[in-house]
Amino acid sequence: MNTNNIVIVDVGSTTTKALLFQYKEETWHYRERGEAATTVEAPDEDVMLGVWRALQTLSDRSGVPLVTEGQLICDAFLATSSAGGGLQMVVCGNISHVTGESAKRAALGGGAVLLDLFTVDDGRHHFHRLERLRTLRPDMILLSGGIEGAQNINFMIEMCDFIRIAKPKPKFGYHHRLPVVYAGASRAIPVVEELLSEDFHLKVVPNLRPTMDGENLAPTREAIHELFIEHVMSHAPGYHHLQELVTHPLLPTPSAVGEILTRYARQVDSNILCIDIGGATTDIFSVVEGRYVRSVSANLGMSYSIGNVVATTGLENILHWLSPDLSLTQVKRSIGAKLFHPISIPATTTDLLVEQAVAREAIRLAFQDHRELATIQAPRSIFVSELLLQPGQIHVDAFDIIIGSGGVLCNAPERHQATLMLLDALQPCGVTKLYVDSVFMLPHLGVFAMMDESSALSALRQDCLVPLGTVIAPWGTPRGGAVALRLQGSTSQGSSFDITVPGGRVEMIPLAAEESANLEITLSGGATWHGPRRFVVTGGDSGIIIDTRGRPPQN
């Protein structure tokens, strides 16, 4: 069959999104999308109902016959999923800040939502641990601990007994054995097998923390993906039919996002930060020097979790991003309306501005969480964009590219609003390119990349990423009113300019997405600069964004 059509579906927690890609001009291009409510839970309890509805909508919108007599007509059918809450895991380890943190990174990088982290030193009473694990309904447990060569494995006996006594049940397939991935010291493998193999589906992989200062997370992530397909999705309502249709193994949605970002970072030789702000959580993905890390900030979202964002950051921080003309009563009323109707869209300009102010704080808080998890593991200092980063540090200065995804960013009425949300929340320094994911297709492209990396990356550049522009932001604290920087240069269209910007300002200089500019920067008035003084920037909907408001010192 040769239809020149590829269909990719992302089965989300609330919405199933189907995308059509067509082959023309010797590459694949995005054509159309179709959506339907996800049907993995009661009363439907059959994920395929939502999939077929999304496919039918996609066929109707595109005018391309994709479904005939219950059969799908295309060259390839791919899928990702985060339905039913996505892949939910419990991590059990030895020391929280060593093997526990590595296991947490492995689970999150494997596309999981982390329900809890149990360690020998977590300070909880044994009874409280047992009650907590019994109430959870994880899809999988990741067990780790001990570096290679460790002689004492008593802690592993304690953790295995803890899991055996608690007898946690899986979310799907209640009567099936719960998968357990063991990624700890090899010396403890016989003990783990003896204690867990009878009651659990045990998968043993190489130690994820072989040394105190080294990690080996890839085998654990691969095992998580394998068990996700074979022992989690196979028990979810209707997923066995979906697995029969796909031409490539199903991926957890966050893992698919990680796939495309890692490959893109390698292609453009850049460090990438991606923000996906949702209704209940905010996921942050980073690739620094080829190392991929994902974090999930539960209860930092724009609908169901908006109240938690406000409670965490405080109303003063929300008001900081709003005009003084808006009263505290108006702001509270707008937030209250969102709490009562979490899936509503802003009805007034005030509602929109308040939502965007809350988004700034949600992103800021989520990035703080990410920094704790995404520490640099290199045993030596490294240079990133000519800025020296010590092991253990990571901050926004490390990133060459920032990508925004999620409704509040992608659906902003004007693109410069998305630009300002990212700029205010993250405060990038130096030269940074900003993009938004135009139609939420990062997961689709991630699983597509597993089949055809070149085509997926081409579609990412041409159909997915919308360039907002390039940020130029000096370090230091420029004096307000005094000239902070001067930019001189010429564009690829032959125009030349000479611009001075005082401290405390954000200015946007028009430069189209297909244009570039050769610039030279001169600093004054308290502003400082790391890296070359001459560089090339590209444009976008916001052009060249100059931010001279100053930056706080990095930790």
PDB file of N, CA, C and O in Angstrom, residues 221-280:
ATOM      1  N   ARG A 221      15.847   3.147  31.368  1.00  0.00           N
ATOM      2  CA  ARG A 221      14.805   3.769  30.558  1.00  0.00           C
ATOM      3  C   ARG A 221      14.291   2.811  29.490  1.00  0.00           C
ATOM      4  O   ARG A 221      13.086   2.749  29.217  1.00  0.00           O
ATOM      5  N   GLU A 222      15.181   2.072  28.870  1.00  0.00           N
ATOM      6  CA  GLU A 222      14.755   1.098  27.860  1.00  0.00           C
ATOM      7  C   GLU A 222      13.870   0.020  28.475  1.00  0.00           C
ATOM      8  O   GLU A 222      12.872  -0.399  27.868  1.00  0.00           O
ATOM      9  N   ALA A 223      14.216  -0.429  29.676  1.00  0.00           N
ATOM     10  CA  ALA A 223      13.402  -1.434  30.355  1.00  0.00           C
ATOM     11  C   ALA A 223      12.022  -0.876  30.701  1.00  0.00           C
ATOM     12  O   ALA A 223      11.007  -1.581  30.594  1.00  0.00           O
ATOM     13  N   ILE A 224      11.983   0.382  31.113  1.00  0.00           N
ATOM     14  CA  ILE A 224      10.700   1.026  31.419  1.00  0.00           C
ATOM     15  C   ILE A 224       9.822   1.059  30.179  1.00  0.00           C
ATOM     16  O   ILE A 224       8.625   0.739  30.231  1.00  0.00           O
ATOM     17  N   HIS A 225      10.384   1.432  29.039  1.00  0.00           N
ATOM     18  CA  HIS A 225       9.616   1.456  27.791  1.00  0.00           C
ATOM     19  C   HIS A 225       9.093   0.067  27.447  1.00  0.00           C
ATOM     20  O   HIS A 225       7.927  -0.096  27.066  1.00  0.00           O
ATOM     21  N   GLU A 226       9.959  -0.935  27.564  1.00  0.00           N
ATOM     22  CA  GLU A 226       9.572  -2.308  27.220  1.00  0.00           C
ATOM     23  C   GLU A 226       8.428  -2.787  28.107  1.00  0.00           C
ATOM     24  O   GLU A 226       7.433  -3.351  27.616  1.00  0.00           O
ATOM     25  N   LEU A 227       8.538  -2.580  29.402  1.00  0.00           N
ATOM     26  CA  LEU A 227       7.496  -3.025  30.325  1.00  0.00           C
ATOM     27  C   LEU A 227       6.222  -2.206  30.167  1.00  0.00           C
ATOM     28  O   LEU A 227       5.116  -2.708  30.399  1.00  0.00           O
ATOM     29  N   PHE A 228       6.369  -0.944  29.780  1.00  0.00           N
ATOM     30  CA  PHE A 228       5.208  -0.093  29.524  1.00  0.00           C
ATOM     31  C   PHE A 228       4.338  -0.704  28.431  1.00  0.00           C
ATOM     32  O   PHE A 228       3.114  -0.765  28.544  1.00  0.00           O
ATOM     33  N   ILE A 229       4.975  -1.187  27.371  1.00  0.00           N
ATOM     34  CA  ILE A 229       4.238  -1.789  26.265  1.00  0.00           C
ATOM     35  C   ILE A 229       3.691  -3.159  26.649  1.00  0.00           C
ATOM     36  O   ILE A 229       2.505  -3.462  26.440  1.00  0.00           O
ATOM     37  N   GLU A 230       4.538  -3.999  27.236  1.00  0.00           N
ATOM     38  CA  GLU A 230       4.178  -5.401  27.438  1.00  0.00           C
ATOM     39  C   GLU A 230       3.297  -5.641  28.654  1.00  0.00           C
ATOM     40  O   GLU A 230       2.470  -6.561  28.646  1.00  0.00           O
ATOM     41  N   HIS A 231       3.446  -4.835  29.706  1.00  0.00           N
ATOM     42  CA  HIS A 231       2.763  -5.157  30.949  1.00  0.00           C
ATOM     43  C   HIS A 231       1.867  -4.047  31.490  1.00  0.00           C
ATOM     44  O   HIS A 231       1.182  -4.266  32.487  1.00  0.00           O
ATOM     45  N   VAL A 232       1.894  -2.882  30.871  1.00  0.00           N
ATOM     46  CA  VAL A 232       1.024  -1.801  31.323  1.00  0.00           C
ATOM     47  C   VAL A 232      -0.059  -1.545  30.283  1.00  0.00           C
ATOM     48  O   VAL A 232      -1.248  -1.735  30.534  1.00  0.00           O
ATOM     49  N   MET A 233       0.363  -1.159  29.088  1.00  0.00           N
ATOM     50  CA  MET A 233      -0.617  -0.853  28.054  1.00  0.00           C
ATOM     51  C   MET A 233      -1.413  -2.083  27.611  1.00  0.00           C
ATOM     52  O   MET A 233      -2.562  -1.970  27.200  1.00  0.00           O
ATOM     53  N   SER A 234      -0.802  -3.249  27.719  1.00  0.00           N
ATOM     54  CA  SER A 234      -1.507  -4.464  27.309  1.00  0.00           C
ATOM     55  C   SER A 234      -2.707  -4.754  28.203  1.00  0.00           C
ATOM     56  O   SER A 234      -3.627  -5.478  27.804  1.00  0.00           O
ATOM     57  N   HIS A 235      -2.731  -4.186  29.424  1.00  0.00           N
ATOM     58  CA  HIS A 235      -3.840  -4.404  30.339  1.00  0.00           C
ATOM     59  C   HIS A 235      -4.826  -3.235  30.360  1.00  0.00           C
ATOM     60  O   HIS A 235      -5.875  -3.337  30.993  1.00  0.00           O
ATOM     61  N   ALA A 236      -4.489  -2.125  29.722  1.00  0.00           N
ATOM     62  CA  ALA A 236      -5.375  -0.970  29.698  1.00  0.00           C
ATOM     63  C   ALA A 236      -6.528  -1.227  28.734  1.00  0.00           C
ATOM     64  O   ALA A 236      -6.355  -1.898  27.714  1.00  0.00           O
ATOM     65  N   PRO A 237      -7.712  -0.710  29.030  1.00  0.00           N
ATOM     66  CA  PRO A 237      -8.899  -1.005  28.212  1.00  0.00           C
ATOM     67  C   PRO A 237      -8.729  -0.606  26.748  1.00  0.00           C
ATOM     68  O   PRO A 237      -8.573   0.568  26.429  1.00  0.00           O
ATOM     69  N   GLY A 238      -8.741  -1.590  25.861  1.00  0.00           N
ATOM     70  CA  GLY A 238      -8.701  -1.343  24.424  1.00  0.00           C
ATOM     71  C   GLY A 238      -7.313  -1.192  23.843  1.00  0.00           C
ATOM     72  O   GLY A 238      -7.162  -1.115  22.619  1.00  0.00           O
ATOM     73  N   TYR A 239      -6.269  -1.159  24.679  1.00  0.00           N
ATOM     74  CA  TYR A 239      -4.935  -0.890  24.150  1.00  0.00           C
ATOM     75  C   TYR A 239      -4.371  -2.030  23.316  1.00  0.00           C
ATOM     76  O   TYR A 239      -3.518  -1.807  22.464  1.00  0.00           O
ATOM     77  N   HIS A 240      -4.846  -3.258  23.558  1.00  0.00           N
ATOM     78  CA  HIS A 240      -4.338  -4.353  22.739  1.00  0.00           C
ATOM     79  C   HIS A 240      -4.736  -4.185  21.280  1.00  0.00           C
ATOM     80  O   HIS A 240      -3.999  -4.567  20.377  1.00  0.00           O
ATOM     81  N   HIS A 241      -5.898  -3.552  21.044  1.00  0.00           N
ATOM     82  CA  HIS A 241      -6.297  -3.266  19.658  1.00  0.00           C
ATOM     83  C   HIS A 241      -5.420  -2.168  19.052  1.00  0.00           C
ATOM     84  O   HIS A 241      -5.057  -2.226  17.875  1.00  0.00           O
ATOM     85  N   LEU A 242      -5.070  -1.173  19.866  1.00  0.00           N
ATOM     86  CA  LEU A 242      -4.188  -0.111  19.384  1.00  0.00           C
ATOM     87  C   LEU A 242      -2.812  -0.671  19.049  1.00  0.00           C
ATOM     88  O   LEU A 242      -2.205  -0.320  18.028  1.00  0.00           O
ATOM     89  N   GLN A 243      -2.316  -1.572  19.886  1.00  0.00           N
ATOM     90  CA  GLN A 243      -1.009  -2.173  19.649  1.00  0.00           C
ATOM     91  C   GLN A 243      -0.994  -3.018  18.380  1.00  0.00           C
ATOM     92  O   GLN A 243       0.037  -3.135  17.714  1.00  0.00           O
ATOM     93  N   GLU A 244      -2.132  -3.601  18.024  1.00  0.00           N
ATOM     94  CA  GLU A 244      -2.221  -4.384  16.793  1.00  0.00           C
ATOM     95  C   GLU A 244      -2.161  -3.498  15.557  1.00  0.00           C
ATOM     96  O   GLU A 244      -1.736  -3.939  14.487  1.00  0.00           O
ATOM     97  N   LEU A 245      -2.579  -2.238  15.699  1.00  0.00           N
ATOM     98  CA  LEU A 245      -2.625  -1.321  14.556  1.00  0.00           C
ATOM     99  C   LEU A 245      -1.294  -0.634  14.285  1.00  0.00           C
ATOM    100  O   LEU A 245      -0.949  -0.367  13.127  1.00  0.00           O
ATOM    101  N   VAL A 246      -0.548  -0.307  15.338  1.00  0.00           N
ATOM    102  CA  VAL A 246       0.641   0.529  15.159  1.00  0.00           C
ATOM    103  C   VAL A 246       1.736  -0.228  14.411  1.00  0.00           C
ATOM    104  O   VAL A 246       1.872  -1.444  14.532  1.00  0.00           O
ATOM    105  N   THR A 247       2.506   0.522  13.635  1.00  0.00           N
ATOM    106  CA  THR A 247       3.614  -0.058  12.871  1.00  0.00           C
ATOM    107  C   THR A 247       4.954   0.152  13.568  1.00  0.00           C
ATOM    108  O   THR A 247       5.998  -0.206  13.028  1.00  0.00           O
ATOM    109  N   HIS A 248       4.934   0.783  14.747  1.00  0.00           N
ATOM    110  CA  HIS A 248       6.129   0.967  15.570  1.00  0.00           C
ATOM    111  C   HIS A 248       5.674   0.922  17.017  1.00  0.00           C
ATOM    112  O   HIS A 248       4.570   1.383  17.323  1.00  0.00           O
ATOM    113  N   PRO A 249       6.453   0.352  17.943  1.00  0.00           N
ATOM    114  CA  PRO A 249       6.011   0.253  19.341  1.00  0.00           C
ATOM    115  C   PRO A 249       5.535   1.577  19.910  1.00  0.00           C
ATOM    116  O   PRO A 249       6.130   2.635  19.692  1.00  0.00           O
ATOM    117  N   LEU A 250       4.453   1.510  20.672  1.00  0.00           N
ATOM    118  CA  LEU A 250       3.869   2.668  21.326  1.00  0.00           C
ATOM    119  C   LEU A 250       4.862   3.269  22.308  1.00  0.00           C
ATOM    120  O   LEU A 250       5.617   2.539  22.953  1.00  0.00           O
ATOM    121  N   LEU A 251       4.871   4.592  22.448  1.00  0.00           N
ATOM    122  CA  LEU A 251       5.768   5.273  23.390  1.00  0.00           C
ATOM    123  C   LEU A 251       4.954   6.081  24.394  1.00  0.00           C
ATOM    124  O   LEU A 251       3.901   6.636  24.046  1.00  0.00           O
ATOM    125  N   PRO A 252       5.417   6.195  25.652  1.00  0.00           N
ATOM    126  CA  PRO A 252       4.812   7.179  26.558  1.00  0.00           C
ATOM    127  C   PRO A 252       5.012   8.578  25.975  1.00  0.00           C
ATOM    128  O   PRO A 252       6.082   8.887  25.433  1.00  0.00           O
ATOM    129  N   THR A 253       4.003   9.400  26.087  1.00  0.00           N
ATOM    130  CA  THR A 253       4.059  10.737  25.480  1.00  0.00           C
ATOM    131  C   THR A 253       5.306  11.523  25.885  1.00  0.00           C
ATOM    132  O   THR A 253       5.999  12.070  25.028  1.00  0.00           O
ATOM    133  N   PRO A 254       5.659  11.615  27.179  1.00  0.00           N
ATOM    134  CA  PRO A 254       6.857  12.381  27.533  1.00  0.00           C
ATOM    135  C   PRO A 254       8.134  11.805  26.930  1.00  0.00           C
ATOM    136  O   PRO A 254       9.055  12.549  26.582  1.00  0.00           O
ATOM    137  N   SER A 255       8.215  10.473  26.815  1.00  0.00           N
ATOM    138  CA  SER A 255       9.395   9.871  26.203  1.00  0.00           C
ATOM    139  C   SER A 255       9.527  10.282  24.748  1.00  0.00           C
ATOM    140  O   SER A 255      10.638  10.497  24.246  1.00  0.00           O
ATOM    141  N   ALA A 256       8.389  10.368  24.070  1.00  0.00           N
ATOM    142  CA  ALA A 256       8.412  10.783  22.669  1.00  0.00           C
ATOM    143  C   ALA A 256       8.912  12.217  22.540  1.00  0.00           C
ATOM    144  O   ALA A 256       9.689  12.538  21.625  1.00  0.00           O
ATOM    145  N   VAL A 257       8.487  13.088  23.450  1.00  0.00           N
ATOM    146  CA  VAL A 257       8.985  14.468  23.438  1.00  0.00           C
ATOM    147  C   VAL A 257      10.499  14.471  23.647  1.00  0.00           C
ATOM    148  O   VAL A 257      11.237  15.185  22.966  1.00  0.00           O
ATOM    149  N   GLY A 258      10.975  13.653  24.587  1.00  0.00           N
ATOM    150  CA  GLY A 258      12.411  13.566  24.820  1.00  0.00           C
ATOM    151  C   GLY A 258      13.176  13.075  23.608  1.00  0.00           C
ATOM    152  O   GLY A 258      14.288  13.539  23.336  1.00  0.00           O
ATOM    153  N   GLU A 259      12.587  12.147  22.863  1.00  0.00           N
ATOM    154  CA  GLU A 259      13.240  11.617  21.665  1.00  0.00           C
ATOM    155  C   GLU A 259      13.501  12.718  20.643  1.00  0.00           C
ATOM    156  O   GLU A 259      14.606  12.862  20.122  1.00  0.00           O
ATOM    157  N   ILE A 260      12.475  13.510  20.329  1.00  0.00           N
ATOM    158  CA  ILE A 260      12.644  14.515  19.273  1.00  0.00           C
ATOM    159  C   ILE A 260      13.548  15.645  19.746  1.00  0.00           C
ATOM    160  O   ILE A 260      14.370  16.170  18.966  1.00  0.00           O
ATOM    161  N   LEU A 261      13.484  16.010  21.025  1.00  0.00           N
ATOM    162  CA  LEU A 261      14.333  17.095  21.521  1.00  0.00           C
ATOM    163  C   LEU A 261      15.799  16.680  21.540  1.00  0.00           C
ATOM    164  O   LEU A 261      16.683  17.472  21.190  1.00  0.00           O
ATOM    165  N   THR A 262      16.065  15.446  21.956  1.00  0.00           N
ATOM    166  CA  THR A 262      17.447  14.972  21.997  1.00  0.00           C
ATOM    167  C   THR A 262      18.046  14.928  20.604  1.00  0.00           C
ATOM    168  O   THR A 262      19.198  15.338  20.378  1.00  0.00           O
ATOM    169  N   ARG A 263      17.275  14.451  19.640  1.00  0.00           N
ATOM    170  CA  ARG A 263      17.775  14.364  18.267  1.00  0.00           C
ATOM    171  C   ARG A 263      17.952  15.751  17.655  1.00  0.00           C
ATOM    172  O   ARG A 263      18.905  15.997  16.906  1.00  0.00           O
ATOM    173  N   TYR A 264      17.031  16.664  17.978  1.00  0.00           N
ATOM    174  CA  TYR A 264      17.147  18.026  17.452  1.00  0.00           C
ATOM    175  C   TYR A 264      18.365  18.725  18.056  1.00  0.00           C
ATOM    176  O   TYR A 264      19.111  19.427  17.343  1.00  0.00           O
ATOM    177  N   ALA A 265      18.591  18.546  19.352  1.00  0.00           N
ATOM    178  CA  ALA A 265      19.749  19.157  20.003  1.00  0.00           C
ATOM    179  C   ALA A 265      21.044  18.670  19.366  1.00  0.00           C
ATOM    180  O   ALA A 265      21.985  19.444  19.166  1.00  0.00           O
ATOM    181  N   ARG A 266      21.082  17.385  19.041  1.00  0.00           N
ATOM    182  CA  ARG A 266      22.269  16.829  18.396  1.00  0.00           C
ATOM    183  C   ARG A 266      22.443  17.393  16.986  1.00  0.00           C
ATOM    184  O   ARG A 266      23.560  17.715  16.568  1.00  0.00           O
ATOM    185  N   GLN A 267      21.343  17.552  16.264  1.00  0.00           N
ATOM    186  CA  GLN A 267      21.429  18.054  14.891  1.00  0.00           C
ATOM    187  C   GLN A 267      21.936  19.495  14.840  1.00  0.00           C
ATOM    188  O   GLN A 267      22.766  19.843  13.996  1.00  0.00           O
ATOM    189  N   VAL A 268      21.434  20.344  15.730  1.00  0.00           N
ATOM    190  CA  VAL A 268      21.802  21.764  15.696  1.00  0.00           C
ATOM    191  C   VAL A 268      22.947  22.087  16.650  1.00  0.00           C
ATOM    192  O   VAL A 268      23.336  23.254  16.773  1.00  0.00           O
ATOM    193  N   ASP A 269      23.453  21.064  17.355  1.00  0.00           N
ATOM    194  CA  ASP A 269      24.567  21.224  18.275  1.00  0.00           C
ATOM    195  C   ASP A 269      24.288  22.348  19.271  1.00  0.00           C
ATOM    196  O   ASP A 269      25.073  23.285  19.432  1.00  0.00           O
ATOM    197  N   SER A 270      23.145  22.239  19.950  1.00  0.00           N
ATOM    198  CA  SER A 270      22.717  23.280  20.881  1.00  0.00           C
ATOM    199  C   SER A 270      22.151  22.654  22.144  1.00  0.00           C
ATOM    200  O   SER A 270      21.738  21.494  22.162  1.00  0.00           O
ATOM    201  N   ASN A 271      22.141  23.450  23.201  1.00  0.00           N
ATOM    202  CA  ASN A 271      21.467  23.062  24.441  1.00  0.00           C
ATOM    203  C   ASN A 271      20.037  23.583  24.400  1.00  0.00           C
ATOM    204  O   ASN A 271      19.805  24.755  24.092  1.00  0.00           O
ATOM    205  N   ILE A 272      19.071  22.716  24.736  1.00  0.00           N
ATOM    206  CA  ILE A 272      17.660  23.047  24.540  1.00  0.00           C
ATOM    207  C   ILE A 272      16.897  22.906  25.849  1.00  0.00           C
ATOM    208  O   ILE A 272      17.076  21.952  26.599  1.00  0.00           O
ATOM    209  N   LEU A 273      16.016  23.870  26.089  1.00  0.00           N
ATOM    210  CA  LEU A 273      15.071  23.831  27.195  1.00  0.00           C
ATOM    211  C   LEU A 273      13.666  23.885  26.614  1.00  0.00           C
ATOM    212  O   LEU A 273      13.384  24.740  25.773  1.00  0.00           O
ATOM    213  N   CYS A 274      12.786  22.956  27.025  1.00  0.00           N
ATOM    214  CA  CYS A 274      11.418  22.934  26.518  1.00  0.00           C
ATOM    215  C   CYS A 274      10.452  22.975  27.697  1.00  0.00           C
ATOM    216  O   CYS A 274      10.567  22.175  28.634  1.00  0.00           O
ATOM    217  N   ILE A 275       9.497  23.881  27.636  1.00  0.00           N
ATOM    218  CA  ILE A 275       8.488  24.054  28.682  1.00  0.00           C
ATOM    219  C   ILE A 275       7.145  23.578  28.128  1.00  0.00           C
ATOM    220  O   ILE A 275       6.679  24.081  27.109  1.00  0.00           O
ATOM    221  N   ASP A 276       6.510  22.608  28.789  1.00  0.00           N
ATOM    222  CA  ASP A 276       5.174  22.157  28.401  1.00  0.00           C
ATOM    223  C   ASP A 276       4.247  22.395  29.578  1.00  0.00           C
ATOM    224  O   ASP A 276       4.200  21.621  30.524  1.00  0.00           O
ATOM    225  N   ILE A 277       3.506  23.505  29.528  1.00  0.00           N
ATOM    226  CA  ILE A 277       2.644  23.884  30.644  1.00  0.00           C
ATOM    227  C   ILE A 277       1.228  23.420  30.356  1.00  0.00           C
ATOM    228  O   ILE A 277       0.613  23.821  29.367  1.00  0.00           O
ATOM    229  N   GLY A 278       0.728  22.547  31.207  1.00  0.00           N
ATOM    230  CA  GLY A 278      -0.591  21.964  31.016  1.00  0.00           C
ATOM    231  C   GLY A 278      -1.588  22.461  32.034  1.00  0.00           C
ATOM    232  O   GLY A 278      -1.359  23.442  32.747  1.00  0.00           O
ATOM    233  N   GLY A 279      -2.716  21.750  32.124  1.00  0.00           N
ATOM    234  CA  GLY A 279      -3.763  22.156  33.040  1.00  0.00           C
ATOM    235  C   GLY A 279      -3.467  21.780  34.477  1.00  0.00           C
ATOM    236  O   GLY A 279      -3.816  22.514  35.406  1.00  0.00           O
ATOM    237  N   ALA A 280      -2.823  20.630  34.683  1.00  0.00           N
ATOM    238  CA  ALA A 280      -2.560  20.146  36.031  1.00  0.00           C
ATOM    239  C   ALA A 280      -1.085  20.158  36.386  1.00  0.00           C
ATOM    240  O   ALA A 280      -0.728  20.317  37.555  1.00  0.00           O
TER     241      ALA A 280
END
